[in-house]
mmCIF file of C-alpha atoms in Angstrom:
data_model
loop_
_atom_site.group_PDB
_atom_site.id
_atom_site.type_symbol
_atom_site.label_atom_id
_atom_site.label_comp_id
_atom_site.label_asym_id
_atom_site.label_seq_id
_atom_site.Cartn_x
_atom_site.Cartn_y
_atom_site.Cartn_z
ATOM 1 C CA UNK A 1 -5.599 10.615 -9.194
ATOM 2 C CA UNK A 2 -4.254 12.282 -5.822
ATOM 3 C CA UNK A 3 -7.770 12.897 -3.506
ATOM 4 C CA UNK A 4 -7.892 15.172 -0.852
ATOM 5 C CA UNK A 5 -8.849 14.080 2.596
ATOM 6 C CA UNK A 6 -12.738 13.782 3.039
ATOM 7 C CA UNK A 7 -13.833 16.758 5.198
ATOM 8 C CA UNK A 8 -14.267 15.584 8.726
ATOM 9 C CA UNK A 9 -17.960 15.511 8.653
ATOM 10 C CA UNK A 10 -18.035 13.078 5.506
ATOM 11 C CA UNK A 11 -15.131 11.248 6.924
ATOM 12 C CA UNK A 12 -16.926 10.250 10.591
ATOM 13 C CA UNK A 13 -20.111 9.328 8.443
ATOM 14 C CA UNK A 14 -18.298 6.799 6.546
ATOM 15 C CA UNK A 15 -16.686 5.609 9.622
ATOM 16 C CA UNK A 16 -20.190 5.621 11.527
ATOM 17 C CA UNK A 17 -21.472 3.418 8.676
ATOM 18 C CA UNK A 18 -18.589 1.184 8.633
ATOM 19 C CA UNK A 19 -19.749 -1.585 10.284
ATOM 20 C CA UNK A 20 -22.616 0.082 12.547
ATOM 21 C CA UNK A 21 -19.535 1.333 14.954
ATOM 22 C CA UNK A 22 -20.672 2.788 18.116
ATOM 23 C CA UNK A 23 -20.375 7.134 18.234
ATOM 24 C CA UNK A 24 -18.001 7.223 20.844
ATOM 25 C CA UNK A 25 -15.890 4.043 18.722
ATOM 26 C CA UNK A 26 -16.369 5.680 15.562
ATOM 27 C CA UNK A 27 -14.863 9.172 16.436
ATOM 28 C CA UNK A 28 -12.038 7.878 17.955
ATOM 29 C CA UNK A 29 -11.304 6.049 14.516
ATOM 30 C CA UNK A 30 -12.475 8.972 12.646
ATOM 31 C CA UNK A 31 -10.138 11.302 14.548
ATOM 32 C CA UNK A 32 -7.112 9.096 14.004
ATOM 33 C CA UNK A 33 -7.766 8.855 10.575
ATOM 34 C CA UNK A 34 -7.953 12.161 9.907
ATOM 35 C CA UNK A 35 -9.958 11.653 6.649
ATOM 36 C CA UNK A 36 -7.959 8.766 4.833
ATOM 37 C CA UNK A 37 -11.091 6.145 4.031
ATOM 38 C CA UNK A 38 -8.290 3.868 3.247
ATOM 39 C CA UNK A 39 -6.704 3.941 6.807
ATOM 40 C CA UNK A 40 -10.603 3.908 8.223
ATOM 41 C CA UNK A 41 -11.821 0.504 6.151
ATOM 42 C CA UNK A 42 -8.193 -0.769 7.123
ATOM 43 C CA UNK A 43 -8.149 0.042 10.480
ATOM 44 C CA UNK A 44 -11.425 -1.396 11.244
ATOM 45 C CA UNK A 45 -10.976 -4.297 8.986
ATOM 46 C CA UNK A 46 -8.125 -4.794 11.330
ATOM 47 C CA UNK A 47 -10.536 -4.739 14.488
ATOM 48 C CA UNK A 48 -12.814 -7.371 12.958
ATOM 49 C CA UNK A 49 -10.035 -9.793 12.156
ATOM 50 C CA UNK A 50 -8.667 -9.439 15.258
ATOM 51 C CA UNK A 51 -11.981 -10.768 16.499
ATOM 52 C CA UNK A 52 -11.752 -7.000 18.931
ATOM 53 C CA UNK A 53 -15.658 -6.066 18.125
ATOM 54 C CA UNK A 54 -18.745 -6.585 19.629
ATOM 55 C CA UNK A 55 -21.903 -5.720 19.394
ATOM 56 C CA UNK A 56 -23.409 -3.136 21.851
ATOM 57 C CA UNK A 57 -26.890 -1.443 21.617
ATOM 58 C CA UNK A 58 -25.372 1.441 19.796
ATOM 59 C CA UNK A 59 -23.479 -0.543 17.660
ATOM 60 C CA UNK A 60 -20.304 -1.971 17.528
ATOM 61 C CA UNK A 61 -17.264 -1.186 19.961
ATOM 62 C CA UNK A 62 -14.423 -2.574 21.411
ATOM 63 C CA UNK A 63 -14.592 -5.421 23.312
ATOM 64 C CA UNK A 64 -13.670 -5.111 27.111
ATOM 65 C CA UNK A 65 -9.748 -5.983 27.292
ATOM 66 C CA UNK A 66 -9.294 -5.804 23.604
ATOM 67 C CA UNK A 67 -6.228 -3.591 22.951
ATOM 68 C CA UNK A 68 -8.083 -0.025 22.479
ATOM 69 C CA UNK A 69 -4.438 2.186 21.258
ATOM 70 C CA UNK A 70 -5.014 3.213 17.366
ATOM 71 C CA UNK A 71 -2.181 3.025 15.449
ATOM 72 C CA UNK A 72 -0.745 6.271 14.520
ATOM 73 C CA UNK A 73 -0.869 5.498 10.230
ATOM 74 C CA UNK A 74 -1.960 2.890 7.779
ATOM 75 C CA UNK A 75 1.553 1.394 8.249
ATOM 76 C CA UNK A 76 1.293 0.228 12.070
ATOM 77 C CA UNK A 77 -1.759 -1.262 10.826
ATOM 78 C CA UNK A 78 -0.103 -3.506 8.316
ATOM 79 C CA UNK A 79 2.932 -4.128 10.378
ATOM 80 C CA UNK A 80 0.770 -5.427 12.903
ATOM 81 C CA UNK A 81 -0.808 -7.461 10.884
ATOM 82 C CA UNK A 82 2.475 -9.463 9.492
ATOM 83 C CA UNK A 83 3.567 -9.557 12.944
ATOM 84 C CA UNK A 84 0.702 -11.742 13.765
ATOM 85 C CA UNK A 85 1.546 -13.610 10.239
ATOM 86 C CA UNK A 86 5.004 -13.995 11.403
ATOM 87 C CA UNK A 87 3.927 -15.446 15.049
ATOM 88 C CA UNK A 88 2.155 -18.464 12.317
ATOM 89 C CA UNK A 89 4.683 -19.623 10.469
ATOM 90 C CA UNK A 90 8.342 -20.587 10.248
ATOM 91 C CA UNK A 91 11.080 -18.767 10.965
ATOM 92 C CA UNK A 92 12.739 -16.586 8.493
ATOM 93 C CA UNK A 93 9.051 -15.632 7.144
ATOM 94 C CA UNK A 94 9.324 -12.074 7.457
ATOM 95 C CA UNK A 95 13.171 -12.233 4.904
ATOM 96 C CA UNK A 96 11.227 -14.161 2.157
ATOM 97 C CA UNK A 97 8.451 -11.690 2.361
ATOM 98 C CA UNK A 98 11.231 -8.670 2.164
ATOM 99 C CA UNK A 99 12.780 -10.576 -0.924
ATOM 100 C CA UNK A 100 9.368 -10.744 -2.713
ATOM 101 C CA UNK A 101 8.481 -7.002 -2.025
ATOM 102 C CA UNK A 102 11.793 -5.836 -3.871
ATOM 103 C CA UNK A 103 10.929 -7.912 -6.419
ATOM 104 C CA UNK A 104 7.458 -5.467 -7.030
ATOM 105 C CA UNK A 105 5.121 -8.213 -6.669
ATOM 106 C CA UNK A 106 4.988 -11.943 -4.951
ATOM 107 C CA UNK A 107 4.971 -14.859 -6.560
ATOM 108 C CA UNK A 108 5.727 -13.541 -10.404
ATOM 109 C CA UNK A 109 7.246 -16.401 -12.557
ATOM 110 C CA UNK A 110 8.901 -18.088 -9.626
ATOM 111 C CA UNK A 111 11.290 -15.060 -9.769
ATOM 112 C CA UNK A 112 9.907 -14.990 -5.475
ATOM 113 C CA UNK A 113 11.224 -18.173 -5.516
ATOM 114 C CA UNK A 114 14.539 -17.709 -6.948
ATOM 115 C CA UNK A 115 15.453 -14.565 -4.948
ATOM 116 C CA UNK A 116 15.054 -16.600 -1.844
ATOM 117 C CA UNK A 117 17.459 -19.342 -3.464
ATOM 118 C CA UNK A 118 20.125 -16.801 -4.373
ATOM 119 C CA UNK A 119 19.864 -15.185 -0.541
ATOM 120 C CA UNK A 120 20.296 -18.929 0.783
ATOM 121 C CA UNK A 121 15.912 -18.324 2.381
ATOM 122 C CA UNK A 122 13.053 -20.688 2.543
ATOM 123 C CA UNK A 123 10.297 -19.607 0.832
ATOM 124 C CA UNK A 124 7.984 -21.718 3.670
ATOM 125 C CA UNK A 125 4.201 -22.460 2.048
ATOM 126 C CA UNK A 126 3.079 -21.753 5.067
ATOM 127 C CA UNK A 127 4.030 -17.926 5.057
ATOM 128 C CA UNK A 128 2.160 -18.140 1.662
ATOM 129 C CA UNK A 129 -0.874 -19.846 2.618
ATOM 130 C CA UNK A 130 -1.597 -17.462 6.303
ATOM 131 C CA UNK A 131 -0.821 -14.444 3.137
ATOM 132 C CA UNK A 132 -3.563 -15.913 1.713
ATOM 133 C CA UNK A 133 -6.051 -16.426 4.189
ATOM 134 C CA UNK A 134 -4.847 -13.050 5.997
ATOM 135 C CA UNK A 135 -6.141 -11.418 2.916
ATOM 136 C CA UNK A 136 -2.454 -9.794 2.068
ATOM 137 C CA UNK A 137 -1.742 -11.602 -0.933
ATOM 138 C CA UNK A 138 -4.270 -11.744 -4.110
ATOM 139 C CA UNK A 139 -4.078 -14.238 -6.715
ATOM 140 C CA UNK A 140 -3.802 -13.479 -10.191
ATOM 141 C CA UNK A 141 -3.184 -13.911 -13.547
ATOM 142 C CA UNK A 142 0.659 -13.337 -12.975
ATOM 143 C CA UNK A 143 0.958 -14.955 -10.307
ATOM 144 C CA UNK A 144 0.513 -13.611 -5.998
ATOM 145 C CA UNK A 145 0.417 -9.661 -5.634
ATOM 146 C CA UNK A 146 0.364 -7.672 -2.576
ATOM 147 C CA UNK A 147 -3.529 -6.403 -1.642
ATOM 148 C CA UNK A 148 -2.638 -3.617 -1.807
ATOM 149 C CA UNK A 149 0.686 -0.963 -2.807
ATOM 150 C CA UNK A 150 0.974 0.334 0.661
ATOM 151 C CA UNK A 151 1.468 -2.856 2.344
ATOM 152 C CA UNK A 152 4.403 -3.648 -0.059
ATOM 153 C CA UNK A 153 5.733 -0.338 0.757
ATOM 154 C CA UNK A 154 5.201 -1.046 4.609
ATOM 155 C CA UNK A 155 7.723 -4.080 4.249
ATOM 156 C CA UNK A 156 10.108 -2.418 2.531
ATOM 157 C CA UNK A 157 9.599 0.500 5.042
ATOM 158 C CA UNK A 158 10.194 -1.735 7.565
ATOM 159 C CA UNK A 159 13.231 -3.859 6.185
ATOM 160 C CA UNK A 160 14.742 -0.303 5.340
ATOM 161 C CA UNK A 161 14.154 0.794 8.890
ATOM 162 C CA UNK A 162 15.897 -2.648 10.229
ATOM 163 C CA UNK A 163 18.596 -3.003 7.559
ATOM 164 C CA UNK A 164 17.793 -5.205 5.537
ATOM 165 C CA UNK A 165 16.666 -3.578 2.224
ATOM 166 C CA UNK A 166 20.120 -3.265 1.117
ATOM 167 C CA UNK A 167 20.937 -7.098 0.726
ATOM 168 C CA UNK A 168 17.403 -7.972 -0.193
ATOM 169 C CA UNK A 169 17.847 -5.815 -3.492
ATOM 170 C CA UNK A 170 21.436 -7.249 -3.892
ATOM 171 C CA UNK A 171 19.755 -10.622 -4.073
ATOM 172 C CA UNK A 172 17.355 -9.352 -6.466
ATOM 173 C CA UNK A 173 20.325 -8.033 -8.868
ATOM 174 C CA UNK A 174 22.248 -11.428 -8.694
ATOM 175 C CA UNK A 175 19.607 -13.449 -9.355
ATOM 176 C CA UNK A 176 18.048 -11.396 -12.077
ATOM 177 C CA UNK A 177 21.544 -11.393 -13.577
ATOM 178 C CA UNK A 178 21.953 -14.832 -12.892
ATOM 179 C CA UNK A 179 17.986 -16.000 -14.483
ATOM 180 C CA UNK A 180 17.818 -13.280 -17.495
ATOM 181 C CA UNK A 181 21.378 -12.147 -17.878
ATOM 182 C CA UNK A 182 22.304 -8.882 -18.890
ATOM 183 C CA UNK A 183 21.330 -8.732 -22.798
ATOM 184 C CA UNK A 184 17.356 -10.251 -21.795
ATOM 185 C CA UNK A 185 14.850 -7.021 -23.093
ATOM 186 C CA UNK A 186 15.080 -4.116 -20.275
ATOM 187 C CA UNK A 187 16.824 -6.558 -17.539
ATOM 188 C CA UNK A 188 19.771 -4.352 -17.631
ATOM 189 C CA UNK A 189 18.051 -1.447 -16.524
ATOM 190 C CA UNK A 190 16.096 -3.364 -13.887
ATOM 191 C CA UNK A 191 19.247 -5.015 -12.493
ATOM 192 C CA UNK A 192 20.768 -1.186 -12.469
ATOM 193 C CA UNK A 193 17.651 -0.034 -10.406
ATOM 194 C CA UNK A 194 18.156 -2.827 -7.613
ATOM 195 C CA UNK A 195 21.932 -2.065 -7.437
ATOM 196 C CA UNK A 196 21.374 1.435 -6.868
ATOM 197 C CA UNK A 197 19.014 0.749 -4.342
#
């Protein structure tokens, strides 16, 4: 179901209620967000992670020295937030993560695992346990899933925008080929989807 953007009104009343935020605080997220709750909650959710908020009289604000530039979308807010992932754990991180986002989810029958095999990448536990705790990944039933679709998109977004999407879905193909093989129940036409990618 597409929504519309709240009107402005509704929108700076959610945002006031957020977390208590300050007026001044809370229109300056408001106006930024331009009436996408999603990129409100997320954007302040980012705040209090980043330990940025304190409390004033009025409510909360941001803290004196804390970095006060809001990100122009939803997906400067997640890339910020995996570049502060990627400062806490090992190098090559931010590859493994690309492999498991072409993939559609994280962590789904150790296919995560065996895309970073076939692309020669560490799939470091670390990089999955900070996912965790940062609130990125989800458990589930099948396995890890991104918290949500637009932070998925964000890394592919991001490896597209650096080059990288291209061999991360050729890794996907060869090891799909390479676990399923061609004849396995709609693995042809996933295969065929990564190559033309």
């Amino acid at each position: 179901i597409r929504l519309p953007n709240l009107p402005k009104q509704d929108h700076r009343a959610l945002v006031e209620e957020l977390l208590g935020l300050e007026s001044g605080f809370a229109a300056q997220v408001a106006e930024r967000t331009a009436g996408n709750p999603l990129f409100a909650i997320t954007l302040v959710g980012d705040f209090v992670l980043r330990g940025a908020l304190e409390l004033t009289r009025d409510g909360f604000a941001l803290k004196r020295g804390a970095r006060a530039d809001l990100p122009d979308d939803l997906h400067e807010v997640w890339d910020d937030r995996l570049r502060r992932v990627f400062e806490r754990t090992p190098a090559g991180s931010r590859q493994a993560l690309e492999l498991g986002a072409v993939l559609g989810s994280a962590g789904d029958d150790g296919e995560w695992q065996a895309v970073c095999d076939e692309a020669g990448a560490d799939l470091p536990l670390k990089l999955i346990d900070e996912l965790l705790v940062s609130r990125l990944l989800v458990p589930d039933e099948g396995g890890l899933h991104f918290a949500h679709a637009m932070l998925r998109e964000s890394v592919l977004r991001k490896a597209a925008e650096e080059g990288r999407l291209t061999a991360c879905h050729l890794n996907a193909a060869r090891m799909l080929e390479k676990r399923y093989g061609l004849a396995h129940r709609g693995m042809a036409a996933r295969i065929g989807r990564h190559l033309m990618l």
